[in-house]
Amino acid sequence: MSIKDLLTPFTAWKRITKDPVTIRDPFNDRPGAERYRGFHKNDVNKCIGCGTCEDICENEAIDMVPFKDPISGDSGLRPRLDYGRCCWCALCVDVCTTNSLTLSNEYTWVTVDPEDFRYTPGVDKKAWDDNEKGWKKPEGNYEFYNINRVEMHHLHPEDRDKSFVEMVKGYSREQAIAEADRCVECGICTATCPAHMGIPEYIKAVRHEDMEEGLRILYETNPLPEICGRICTHKCETVCSIGHKGDPLSIRWLKRYIADNVSSDKYKEILNTIDLSNNHKKVAIIGSGPAGLSAAHYLALMGYQCTIFEQYEKAGGMMRYGIPEYRLPYDSIDKDIDYILSLGVDIKYNARIGIDITLEQLNKDYDAVFAGTGLHLGRSTGIPGSDNEHVYYATDLLRQITAGEEIEVTDQIVVIGGGNVAMDITRSLARMQNQKFGKVNIITTALEREKNLPADLEEVVESREEGAVINPGWAPQSIEIENGRPVGLHVIKCNSLFDDSGRFNPQCDITKKEFFRGSMIVQSIGQGMDLSYVSEDFKKDLEFGPRGRVQTNAHFQTSVKWFFMGGDIIEGPDVIHGIANGHKAAIGIDNYIQGIDFAPAK
Amino acid sequence: MDLTKMFQFNADRSSYPELDANGKPIIDLSSHKYLKLWQGPQHPGVTGNMSLELTVNGDEIVESITHVGYLHRGFEKLMERRKFIQCFPTCIRMCVAEPDPNEYILSACIEELGGIEVPETAQWLRTLALEMARLQVLLRGVPGQAGTFSLGLGYQWGNYIRDLILDRFEELTGGRVYHMYILPGGVRGLLPDGFKKRMEENLKLVDEFLVNINDLMYNNIVFKQRAVGLAVIPVEWIDKYGVYGPSARAAGIMRDVRKTHPYLKYGELDFEPFTTTASDVYARSLVRWHDLKMTVDLIRQIMAKMPDKGDIKAPTPNVMHWRIPKGETYVKCESSRGEYGMYMVTDGSDMPRRVNLKGPSYTQATALLERLLINANIADTAAIMVSLATCPPEIER
């Protein structure tokens, strides 16, 4: 130690002239940094209330509280923050499926009431709501889950345009697990699905590779998983929360993956339906479409003896006779239906109600009757020439194709209609043209503009891939007939379909005309119900609602107590509504037969 | 003039109490020779919520027992009930002063067991964040040693610059104390515009600070009188008591995970940790001063070498149900206090089966501190504790 050690510390005095560095709070304002994790903000109109923020919060600082009535795709809930628990880690922001939740850079908040520190951002107005700065989900390749869908393998157009082989190949094990991994289990899908299927639960079963559990969950609400896994209108995917910033989950393909990967001979064991009770009550079911099969399945589980009356040679209704084989192979239909029939459900083929047996007779022989007869009648455009024998209805043609009946396919075809049925017939006829002539020449036209086409986008894209010309935005005027055969369709430009009040009121421009040449014209502008099996006397007892549909209550009971109706004739049209209706009607029928007062007015 | 003799304190110290057959000191409180004295849990000389139960004879400590348990936490256990991503805001609290190594070792464990490869840019940013964390800790830790001898001036200087470093943390990570920046898969943001420039301005202040603190502390006769020769850790104790980092380097043992087992980008950086052999409080403090100097240099190297753009996060499985296959791992890094590691066991579920943190404070502030305090002066207790860089939250995690 030296004298230097004694003197050196005094060099600190050289700083005596420096200013103090203290911030004089609160006189000096000090805003938080650009990324500061301050108080929460929420864009309540962008938020869908999926609750993923609540799930990820490790402090349980977030509660989902009611904000408005739930609607399709929005739970109606919004996150409420408890600042007694929050640690401002901002995981809730990073995981947010809609990017609606952010943090501001505000960090001072003085209040006398501790309850104030529990608030719903965006709903309870705060001074920092318009604060632009603060934490947002980092940009770039930064996601807490994969927002891109695992691609499904499809047959290439050149491999599929001549045959009715199924074009969607299904997921492999790795693909299915990767796709199932994307789910955040928000349940918005379950709320939207007409059958309220346990979607997050069966997706979890895929993740855990527990197909048996997956199948059990599927059959709780849907006895036709093979079919729905292929052709469901997947309203669940439309609202999927991941779809807000990426691709929605392939919920439909995951359902198919479960059903495809369980052998049909294990179904009864897995679903515990080997020994079903029998309560010696009988229920007649008219039609073996989704609604009828669903009702038969759930009634059979409850011990009822069900008999299905089917007008055609095979069961399945529109699923078999309306949907082409390349979308829904007959094997898949048979797998689902065979299982339902194996539960002791009896089926009578080629049995037409009103002709072979009357409804009144059914009432005498059975304890209750359920009718799910679907929409089988084609609707005509009513334009001049539409009554020609070579002007067809899509539903008739699709049924004939399934039944193996000969169809006179010409080398030039015009299809009128822009829905999925129009695409089905377009693509079926395109395949047949390809088989017969080696080329496709089909024009499909519709009133709607391209972006408003009712058909699924993938159907339109795939139709074009297969060679069909989709030319929407035209209103059919007349079918030109020469020598008893159609030669083409006259159309004029259709500018808009609905007026300002949303009513159907097409506005056309008669100066823009077009002529689509075609020696075969197919009309596919919607279907109607065929209630010819209901006698006129019986009709008097039925209450009819708006648009000619029979009025039913929440359990699809008509004003005639023993007569239940469901499926496309009541709601839809699609398979999943039919399944949901059949399930609810089964519960209603059970209650009716047991004499329980059950159904509130719809 | 030899000042050593002039300032030498040669009190007549009592002999160590007699030992029993088991080697335990025989302390008879009823003899009125001894006094129980509690230092902590609330005491300015204790670096957090822990307490030392001292048995003193006059002003000489004859026995010391460390008591922890005032924080009531159990984060390791909590993590067994948290999804992997939820462990991320939990683990940082295991060392409040320096949260970043917690984030890093947790993320590294999860990434190793989950098979995640961290992008290049994210690895550089992680290295930067870890060095910035060391910088802000040492800016208080180095002058803090003088603070225990009532020289608080350097502490004020350091704290001011530390606040500026926290500003940099705030703009990089969104938080000043809990940065929550390094998360499983990567980091949470690129450098903001102009960050390097502002950081360099701050580093210049640290350069100046290093010179000033050198004058203030290491060439200070009072500091030398108090610190030199105080609480010497013999080399043979280094392994016996599990001494790591600066404390080991002060005893001449090169223990620095950055150098011995390079992780992240440390292998690409040029640095040589300082070692000395005196192994007393003065030597340990001097090692930290050199560490601070090295950290400034490392941050400059990182900022020069790191890419400006690139992926900040590797794609991970969905964090809401990220299940990690069965396995176990131990990941370590160099915190400002020494080797800081995490042992994690996974069982294939979406939560860790077991998490165990291995921090230097646990061994150093319990067994070693108890040993070092024997025969020390009461007034030196805080100095010895600080020289071991004791962090009670890390002991009681």
Tab-separated table of N, CA, C and O in Angstrom, chain B residues 198-237:
chain	number	residue	atom	x	y	z
B	198	ARG	N	-27.013	3.933	-29.916
B	198	ARG	CA	-27.315	4.329	-28.535
B	198	ARG	C	-26.559	3.444	-27.542
B	198	ARG	O	-26.100	3.901	-26.503
B	199	MET	N	-26.424	2.169	-27.888
B	199	MET	CA	-25.692	1.249	-27.009
B	199	MET	C	-24.231	1.683	-26.910
B	199	MET	O	-23.643	1.676	-25.815
B	200	GLU	N	-23.662	2.055	-28.040
B	200	GLU	CA	-22.254	2.467	-28.052
B	200	GLU	C	-22.047	3.698	-27.172
B	200	GLU	O	-21.057	3.799	-26.439
B	201	GLU	N	-23.006	4.626	-27.219
B	201	GLU	CA	-22.916	5.814	-26.357
B	201	GLU	C	-22.890	5.402	-24.888
B	201	GLU	O	-22.122	5.943	-24.085
B	202	ASN	N	-23.725	4.436	-24.547
B	202	ASN	CA	-23.756	3.958	-23.163
B	202	ASN	C	-22.451	3.258	-22.799
B	202	ASN	O	-21.946	3.407	-21.690
B	203	LEU	N	-21.919	2.486	-23.753
B	203	LEU	CA	-20.685	1.750	-23.455
B	203	LEU	C	-19.532	2.705	-23.195
B	203	LEU	O	-18.649	2.415	-22.380
B	204	LYS	N	-19.555	3.850	-23.868
B	204	LYS	CA	-18.503	4.847	-23.617
B	204	LYS	C	-18.560	5.310	-22.167
B	204	LYS	O	-17.529	5.520	-21.529
B	205	LEU	N	-19.778	5.458	-21.656
B	205	LEU	CA	-19.928	5.835	-20.245
B	205	LEU	C	-19.374	4.751	-19.341
B	205	LEU	O	-18.791	5.023	-18.291
B	206	VAL	N	-19.586	3.478	-19.755
B	206	VAL	CA	-19.077	2.383	-18.934
B	206	VAL	C	-17.550	2.397	-18.936
B	206	VAL	O	-16.920	2.166	-17.892
B	207	ASP	N	-16.953	2.702	-20.101
B	207	ASP	CA	-15.486	2.800	-20.176
B	207	ASP	C	-14.970	3.806	-19.142
B	207	ASP	O	-14.029	3.539	-18.389
B	208	GLU	N	-15.629	4.957	-19.130
B	208	GLU	CA	-15.242	6.021	-18.202
B	208	GLU	C	-15.441	5.560	-16.759
B	208	GLU	O	-14.597	5.777	-15.890
B	209	PHE	N	-16.560	4.865	-16.570
B	209	PHE	CA	-16.903	4.363	-15.237
B	209	PHE	C	-15.833	3.392	-14.739
B	209	PHE	O	-15.451	3.402	-13.570
B	210	LEU	N	-15.344	2.554	-15.649
B	210	LEU	CA	-14.348	1.553	-15.267
B	210	LEU	C	-13.078	2.232	-14.735
B	210	LEU	O	-12.498	1.791	-13.734
B	211	VAL	N	-12.682	3.316	-15.386
B	211	VAL	CA	-11.491	4.040	-14.936
B	211	VAL	C	-11.761	4.666	-13.574
B	211	VAL	O	-10.971	4.533	-12.638
B	212	ASN	N	-12.906	5.309	-13.472
B	212	ASN	CA	-13.230	6.000	-12.220
B	212	ASN	C	-13.339	5.035	-11.053
B	212	ASN	O	-12.875	5.311	-9.953
B	213	ILE	N	-13.986	3.919	-11.296
B	213	ILE	CA	-14.201	2.970	-10.202
B	213	ILE	C	-12.877	2.324	-9.808
B	213	ILE	O	-12.672	1.968	-8.660
B	214	ASN	N	-11.985	2.201	-10.786
B	214	ASN	CA	-10.652	1.675	-10.484
B	214	ASN	C	-9.935	2.609	-9.502
B	214	ASN	O	-9.334	2.167	-8.520
B	215	ASP	N	-10.045	3.884	-9.776
B	215	ASP	CA	-9.428	4.865	-8.876
B	215	ASP	C	-10.101	4.860	-7.514
B	215	ASP	O	-9.452	4.949	-6.477
B	216	LEU	N	-11.419	4.751	-7.550
B	216	LEU	CA	-12.195	4.888	-6.328
B	216	LEU	C	-12.046	3.679	-5.411
B	216	LEU	O	-11.988	3.806	-4.196
B	217	MET	N	-11.988	2.483	-6.004
B	217	MET	CA	-11.996	1.270	-5.180
B	217	MET	C	-10.642	0.580	-5.082
B	217	MET	O	-10.146	0.326	-3.984
B	218	TYR	N	-10.085	0.274	-6.224
B	218	TYR	CA	-8.941	-0.639	-6.174
B	218	TYR	C	-7.639	0.076	-5.818
B	218	TYR	O	-6.639	-0.562	-5.549
B	219	ASN	N	-7.668	1.390	-5.862
B	219	ASN	CA	-6.509	2.145	-5.385
B	219	ASN	C	-6.923	2.982	-4.176
B	219	ASN	O	-6.557	4.142	-4.057
B	220	ASN	N	-7.717	2.340	-3.344
B	220	ASN	CA	-8.257	3.040	-2.185
B	220	ASN	C	-7.743	2.349	-0.931
B	220	ASN	O	-7.967	1.157	-0.722
B	221	ILE	N	-7.094	3.087	-0.100
B	221	ILE	CA	-6.437	2.455	1.052
B	221	ILE	C	-7.437	1.817	2.011
B	221	ILE	O	-7.200	0.745	2.559
B	222	VAL	N	-8.600	2.467	2.162
B	222	VAL	CA	-9.596	1.908	3.088
B	222	VAL	C	-10.141	0.589	2.535
B	222	VAL	O	-10.239	-0.423	3.241
B	223	PHE	N	-10.473	0.622	1.231
B	223	PHE	CA	-11.005	-0.584	0.604
B	223	PHE	C	-9.988	-1.724	0.697
B	223	PHE	O	-10.323	-2.857	1.038
B	224	LYS	N	-8.742	-1.379	0.445
B	224	LYS	CA	-7.704	-2.406	0.495
B	224	LYS	C	-7.565	-2.951	1.913
B	224	LYS	O	-7.471	-4.150	2.127
B	225	GLN	N	-7.569	-2.040	2.880
B	225	GLN	CA	-7.447	-2.468	4.271
B	225	GLN	C	-8.552	-3.437	4.660
B	225	GLN	O	-8.318	-4.410	5.361
B	226	ARG	N	-9.735	-3.133	4.198
B	226	ARG	CA	-10.864	-3.979	4.588
B	226	ARG	C	-10.916	-5.280	3.778
B	226	ARG	O	-11.297	-6.316	4.288
B	227	ALA	N	-10.563	-5.179	2.480
B	227	ALA	CA	-10.851	-6.303	1.584
B	227	ALA	C	-9.681	-7.261	1.405
B	227	ALA	O	-9.878	-8.456	1.241
B	228	VAL	N	-8.516	-6.744	1.419
B	228	VAL	CA	-7.362	-7.629	1.176
B	228	VAL	C	-7.231	-8.603	2.333
B	228	VAL	O	-7.271	-8.212	3.502
B	229	GLY	N	-7.129	-9.848	1.996
B	229	GLY	CA	-6.958	-10.878	3.003
B	229	GLY	C	-8.229	-11.291	3.699
B	229	GLY	O	-8.221	-12.147	4.576
B	230	LEU	N	-9.351	-10.700	3.309
B	230	LEU	CA	-10.629	-11.020	3.955
B	230	LEU	C	-11.280	-12.205	3.255
B	230	LEU	O	-11.392	-12.235	2.033
B	231	ALA	N	-11.740	-13.151	4.043
B	231	ALA	CA	-12.507	-14.301	3.551
B	231	ALA	C	-11.808	-15.010	2.399
B	231	ALA	O	-12.339	-15.145	1.314
B	232	VAL	N	-10.650	-15.467	2.651
B	232	VAL	CA	-9.883	-16.185	1.625
B	232	VAL	C	-10.482	-17.580	1.428
B	232	VAL	O	-10.751	-18.299	2.385
B	233	ILE	N	-10.713	-17.917	0.166
B	233	ILE	CA	-11.199	-19.269	-0.146
B	233	ILE	C	-9.993	-20.068	-0.626
B	233	ILE	O	-9.489	-19.816	-1.721
B	234	PRO	N	-9.519	-21.026	0.158
B	234	PRO	CA	-8.379	-21.814	-0.307
B	234	PRO	C	-8.747	-22.610	-1.558
B	234	PRO	O	-9.904	-22.979	-1.750
B	235	VAL	N	-7.737	-22.870	-2.394
B	235	VAL	CA	-7.988	-23.558	-3.660
B	235	VAL	C	-8.674	-24.898	-3.435
B	235	VAL	O	-9.559	-25.298	-4.201
B	236	GLU	N	-8.288	-25.571	-2.334
B	236	GLU	CA	-8.864	-26.913	-2.133
B	236	GLU	C	-10.360	-26.870	-1.796
B	236	GLU	O	-11.046	-27.877	-1.850
B	237	TRP	N	-10.842	-25.685	-1.410
B	237	TRP	CA	-12.277	-25.563	-1.137
B	237	TRP	C	-13.108	-25.407	-2.413
B	237	TRP	O	-14.321	-25.543	-2.388
